Amino acid sequence: MTAILRFLDATLGRVIRHFFFICLRTYFGLFYNISISNKHLLQTMPHGLILATHVTRLDGPMVASLLYPTRRVLPAVHYNEYYHPAQYPVLMPSGCIPLSSPKSWPAEKRSERKAWALDKVTRTIHSGKLVLLFPGGQAKRQAREIIQPHFSGAYDTLKAIPDCPVMILRIQGLSKYDHSIRDLFWSFLGIRKGRRHVGISIEAVEGGLNTDVSLEEFNRDLEERFNAPPHWPGAEV
């Protein structure tokens, strides 16, 4: 069964992913002026975990589609989003990984689901792929990126794979809390408010993140890294 799924993923799945890639790149190209720094770093990663800021619901599709020509990235998404009838036909063939579980489930069932998700993420990384994880859990509702002390997705993954390469990915310009800068892409139609500028920065975490500390300390350190100024020319502080 596993061999059949791998064959379908490499054939039909690949065609579907390219179709989604073309659609998403067209959409983002029309409405956003996006720059990405250091995406070449992903090409030499044998496998790894990309920890990203979460500013809007566009984050996952935007990052995955823009990085697709460089390296296939598998986003980890919330259970409710993954199994939503309107999103499942897109997220499933794209290789997204469902995390968390409905709060209405019994504690034992939720614990089993969490263990399954961690195993899925670690096996995906061990197979030589890149997993995109949003440690904040939800799109931010304030100017700073906040990671709740009990959110353990990144911590548990790096505990399970201590030598896993880690990248920090920051998105600037997409959130309602960012200063909006737009180009004149649509000026030929008389529209002065054109595409919004969005910057995506990727940085390697040399030596990895320290998981010998408590979960709360780990999240505080990661939170500070997310809120640090991105390292690209002209970045806003």
CSV table of C-alpha atoms in Angstrom, one decimal:
chain,number,residue,atom,x,y,z
A,1,MET,CA,0.0,0.0,0.0
A,2,THR,CA,2.8,2.4,0.9
A,3,ALA,CA,4.5,1.7,-2.5
A,4,ILE,CA,1.2,2.5,-4.3
A,5,LEU,CA,0.8,5.8,-2.4
A,6,ARG,CA,4.4,6.8,-3.2
A,7,PHE,CA,3.8,6.0,-6.9
A,8,LEU,CA,0.6,8.1,-7.0
A,9,ASP,CA,2.4,10.9,-5.2
A,10,ALA,CA,5.3,10.9,-7.7
A,11,THR,CA,3.0,10.8,-10.8
A,12,LEU,CA,-0.6,12.1,-10.4
A,13,GLY,CA,0.3,14.0,-7.2
A,14,ARG,CA,3.2,15.8,-9.0
A,15,VAL,CA,0.9,16.9,-11.9
A,16,ILE,CA,-1.7,18.2,-9.4
A,17,ARG,CA,1.0,20.0,-7.3
A,18,HIS,CA,2.4,21.7,-10.5
A,19,PHE,CA,-1.2,22.8,-11.4
A,20,PHE,CA,-1.6,24.3,-7.9
A,21,PHE,CA,1.8,25.9,-8.1
A,22,ILE,CA,0.9,27.7,-11.4
A,23,CYS,CA,-2.4,28.9,-10.0
A,24,LEU,CA,-1.0,30.2,-6.7
A,25,ARG,CA,2.1,31.8,-8.3
A,26,THR,CA,-0.2,33.6,-10.8
A,27,TYR,CA,-2.4,34.8,-7.9
A,28,PHE,CA,0.4,36.0,-5.7
A,29,GLY,CA,2.2,37.6,-8.7
A,30,LEU,CA,-0.9,39.6,-9.6
A,31,PHE,CA,-1.6,41.0,-6.1
A,32,TYR,CA,1.7,40.9,-4.2
A,33,ASN,CA,5.2,42.0,-5.0
A,34,ILE,CA,7.2,39.4,-3.1
A,35,SER,CA,11.0,39.2,-2.4
A,36,ILE,CA,12.7,36.2,-0.8
A,37,SER,CA,16.1,36.3,0.7
A,38,ASN,CA,18.4,33.3,1.1
A,39,LYS,CA,16.1,30.7,-0.4
A,40,HIS,CA,19.2,29.1,-1.9
A,41,LEU,CA,20.0,27.8,1.6
A,42,LEU,CA,17.2,25.3,1.2
A,43,GLN,CA,18.9,23.6,-1.8
A,44,THR,CA,21.8,22.2,0.3
A,45,MET,CA,19.7,21.0,3.3
A,46,PRO,CA,19.5,17.2,3.4
A,47,HIS,CA,16.3,17.6,5.4
A,48,GLY,CA,15.0,20.0,8.0
A,49,LEU,CA,12.4,22.0,9.9
A,50,ILE,CA,11.4,25.5,8.8
A,51,LEU,CA,9.9,27.5,11.7
A,52,ALA,CA,7.9,30.4,10.4
A,53,THR,CA,6.0,33.4,11.7
A,54,HIS,CA,2.3,33.2,11.2
A,55,VAL,CA,0.7,36.5,10.2
A,56,THR,CA,-2.3,35.5,8.0
A,57,ARG,CA,-4.0,32.4,6.5
A,58,LEU,CA,-2.1,33.0,3.3
A,59,ASP,CA,1.3,32.1,4.9
A,60,GLY,CA,1.3,28.4,4.2
A,61,PRO,CA,0.2,28.6,0.5
A,62,MET,CA,2.4,31.6,-0.2
A,63,VAL,CA,5.6,30.1,1.2
A,64,ALA,CA,5.0,26.6,-0.2
A,65,SER,CA,4.2,27.8,-3.7
A,66,LEU,CA,7.1,30.4,-3.8
A,67,LEU,CA,9.6,27.9,-2.6
A,68,TYR,CA,8.4,25.0,-4.7
A,69,PRO,CA,10.8,25.6,-7.7
A,70,THR,CA,13.7,25.6,-5.2
A,71,ARG,CA,12.6,22.9,-2.8
A,72,ARG,CA,9.3,21.1,-2.0
A,73,VAL,CA,8.1,22.2,1.4
A,74,LEU,CA,5.4,20.4,3.3
A,75,PRO,CA,3.4,22.7,5.6
A,76,ALA,CA,1.9,21.4,8.8
A,77,VAL,CA,-1.6,22.8,9.2
A,78,HIS,CA,-4.3,22.7,11.8
A,79,TYR,CA,-6.6,19.7,11.9
A,80,ASN,CA,-9.8,21.8,11.2
A,81,GLU,CA,-8.2,23.5,8.2
A,82,TYR,CA,-6.8,20.2,6.7
A,83,TYR,CA,-10.2,18.4,6.8
A,84,HIS,CA,-12.3,21.4,5.8
A,85,PRO,CA,-14.3,20.2,2.7
A,86,ALA,CA,-13.2,23.2,0.7
A,87,GLN,CA,-9.5,22.8,1.5
A,88,TYR,CA,-8.9,19.1,1.8
A,89,PRO,CA,-8.8,18.4,-2.0
A,90,VAL,CA,-5.9,20.9,-2.2
A,91,LEU,CA,-4.1,20.3,1.1
A,92,MET,CA,-4.0,16.5,0.9
A,93,PRO,CA,-2.3,16.1,-2.5
A,94,SER,CA,0.0,18.9,-1.6
A,95,GLY,CA,1.5,16.8,1.2
A,96,CYS,CA,0.3,19.0,4.1
A,97,ILE,CA,0.5,17.4,7.5
A,98,PRO,CA,-2.5,17.8,9.9
A,99,LEU,CA,-1.7,18.7,13.5
A,100,SER,CA,-3.7,19.1,16.7
A,101,SER,CA,-7.3,17.7,17.1
A,102,PRO,CA,-10.8,18.9,18.0
A,103,LYS,CA,-11.1,20.0,21.6
A,104,SER,CA,-14.3,17.9,21.8
A,105,TRP,CA,-12.3,14.7,21.6
A,106,PRO,CA,-11.6,12.7,24.8
A,107,ALA,CA,-8.1,13.4,26.3
A,108,GLU,CA,-6.8,9.9,25.5
A,109,LYS,CA,-7.9,10.3,21.8
A,110,ARG,CA,-6.2,13.7,21.6
A,111,SER,CA,-3.0,12.3,23.1
A,112,GLU,CA,-3.0,9.5,20.6
A,113,ARG,CA,-3.5,12.0,17.7
A,114,LYS,CA,-0.7,14.2,19.0
A,115,ALA,CA,1.7,11.2,19.1
A,116,TRP,CA,0.6,10.2,15.5
A,117,ALA,CA,1.2,13.8,14.2
A,118,LEU,CA,4.7,13.9,15.8
A,119,ASP,CA,5.6,10.5,14.3
A,120,LYS,CA,4.3,11.8,10.9
A,121,VAL,CA,6.4,14.9,11.1
A,122,THR,CA,9.6,13.1,12.2
A,123,ARG,CA,9.2,10.4,9.5
A,124,THR,CA,8.7,13.1,6.9
A,125,ILE,CA,11.9,14.9,7.9
A,126,HIS,CA,13.9,11.6,8.1
A,127,SER,CA,12.8,10.8,4.6
A,128,GLY,CA,14.7,13.9,3.3
A,129,LYS,CA,11.9,16.5,3.2
A,130,LEU,CA,11.4,20.0,4.6
A,131,VAL,CA,8.5,20.6,7.0
A,132,LEU,CA,7.1,24.0,7.5
A,133,LEU,CA,5.8,24.6,11.0
A,134,PHE,CA,4.1,27.6,12.6
A,135,PRO,CA,5.0,27.4,16.3
A,136,GLY,CA,2.6,30.3,17.1
A,137,GLY,CA,-0.3,28.1,16.1
A,138,GLN,CA,-2.5,30.8,14.7
A,139,ALA,CA,-2.3,34.1,12.8
A,140,LYS,CA,-1.0,36.7,15.1
A,141,ARG,CA,-3.5,39.2,16.6
A,142,GLN,CA,-1.0,41.8,17.7
A,143,ALA,CA,2.1,43.4,16.3
A,144,ARG,CA,4.5,40.9,17.9
A,145,GLU,CA,4.7,37.2,17.2
A,146,ILE,CA,3.5,35.4,20.4
A,147,ILE,CA,4.1,31.7,21.1
A,148,GLN,CA,2.0,30.4,23.9
A,149,PRO,CA,4.1,28.7,26.7
A,150,HIS,CA,2.3,25.3,26.2
A,151,PHE,CA,2.6,25.1,22.4
A,152,SER,CA,5.1,22.2,21.9
A,153,GLY,CA,5.1,21.4,18.2
A,154,ALA,CA,8.6,22.7,17.4
A,155,TYR,CA,10.0,21.6,20.8
A,156,ASP,CA,8.7,18.0,20.5
A,157,THR,CA,10.0,17.7,17.0
A,158,LEU,CA,13.5,18.9,17.8
A,159,LYS,CA,13.5,16.7,20.9
A,160,ALA,CA,12.8,13.7,18.7
A,161,ILE,CA,15.4,14.8,16.1
A,162,PRO,CA,18.2,16.5,18.0
A,163,ASP,CA,20.4,17.0,14.9
A,164,CYS,CA,17.7,18.3,12.7
A,165,PRO,CA,18.7,21.4,10.7
A,166,VAL,CA,16.5,24.4,11.5
A,167,MET,CA,15.6,27.5,9.5
A,168,ILE,CA,13.8,30.6,10.7
A,169,LEU,CA,11.4,32.1,8.2
A,170,ARG,CA,9.9,35.6,8.8
A,171,ILE,CA,7.2,37.3,6.7
A,172,GLN,CA,7.1,41.0,6.7
A,173,GLY,CA,4.6,43.3,5.0
A,174,LEU,CA,1.6,40.9,4.8
A,175,SER,CA,0.1,41.5,8.2
A,176,LYS,CA,-2.3,44.2,9.0
A,177,TYR,CA,0.2,45.3,11.7
A,178,ASP,CA,2.9,46.0,9.0
A,179,HIS,CA,3.3,49.2,7.2
A,180,SER,CA,1.7,48.7,3.8
A,181,ILE,CA,3.9,49.6,0.8
A,182,ARG,CA,2.4,49.1,-2.7
A,183,ASP,CA,3.8,49.4,-6.2
A,184,LEU,CA,2.3,50.8,-9.4
A,185,PHE,CA,1.6,47.4,-11.1
A,186,TRP,CA,-2.0,48.3,-12.0
A,187,SER,CA,-1.3,51.9,-12.9
A,188,PHE,CA,-2.1,51.3,-16.6
A,189,LEU,CA,-5.7,50.8,-15.5
A,190,GLY,CA,-5.7,54.0,-13.5
A,191,ILE,CA,-5.4,52.1,-10.2
A,192,ARG,CA,-2.7,53.8,-8.1
A,193,LYS,CA,-2.9,51.2,-5.2
A,194,GLY,CA,-1.1,48.3,-6.7
A,195,ARG,CA,0.5,45.1,-5.4
A,196,ARG,CA,1.5,45.0,-1.8
A,197,HIS,CA,5.2,44.5,-1.1
A,198,VAL,CA,6.0,41.4,1.0
A,199,GLY,CA,9.4,40.3,2.2
A,200,ILE,CA,10.3,36.8,3.2
A,201,SER,CA,13.6,36.1,4.9
A,202,ILE,CA,15.2,32.7,5.6
A,203,GLU,CA,18.0,32.3,8.1
A,204,ALA,CA,19.8,29.1,9.2
A,205,VAL,CA,19.9,28.6,13.0
A,206,GLU,CA,23.6,27.7,13.5
A,207,GLY,CA,23.9,24.9,16.1
A,208,GLY,CA,20.2,24.4,16.2
A,209,LEU,CA,17.8,25.4,19.0
A,210,ASN,CA,18.4,24.3,22.6
A,211,THR,CA,15.8,21.7,23.8
A,212,ASP,CA,17.7,21.0,27.0
A,213,VAL,CA,15.7,23.8,28.6
A,214,SER,CA,12.0,23.8,29.6
A,215,LEU,CA,9.3,24.2,27.0
A,216,GLU,CA,8.5,27.7,28.3
A,217,GLU,CA,12.1,28.8,27.9
A,218,PHE,CA,12.3,27.3,24.5
A,219,ASN,CA,9.3,29.2,23.3
A,220,ARG,CA,10.5,32.4,24.8
A,221,ASP,CA,13.8,32.0,22.9
A,222,LEU,CA,12.0,31.2,19.6
A,223,GLU,CA,9.6,34.1,20.2
A,224,GLU,CA,12.6,36.5,20.5
A,225,ARG,CA,14.1,35.1,17.3
A,226,PHE,CA,10.8,35.7,15.4
A,227,ASN,CA,10.5,39.3,16.6
A,228,ALA,CA,14.2,40.2,15.8
A,229,PRO,CA,14.7,42.4,12.8
A,230,PRO,CA,15.0,40.2,9.6
A,231,HIS,CA,18.4,40.3,7.9
A,232,TRP,CA,17.8,41.7,4.5
A,233,PRO,CA,18.9,45.0,2.9
A,234,GLY,CA,16.5,47.8,3.7
A,235,ALA,CA,14.5,45.8,6.2
A,236,GLU,CA,12.4,47.8,8.6
A,237,VAL,CA,13.4,47.6,12.3
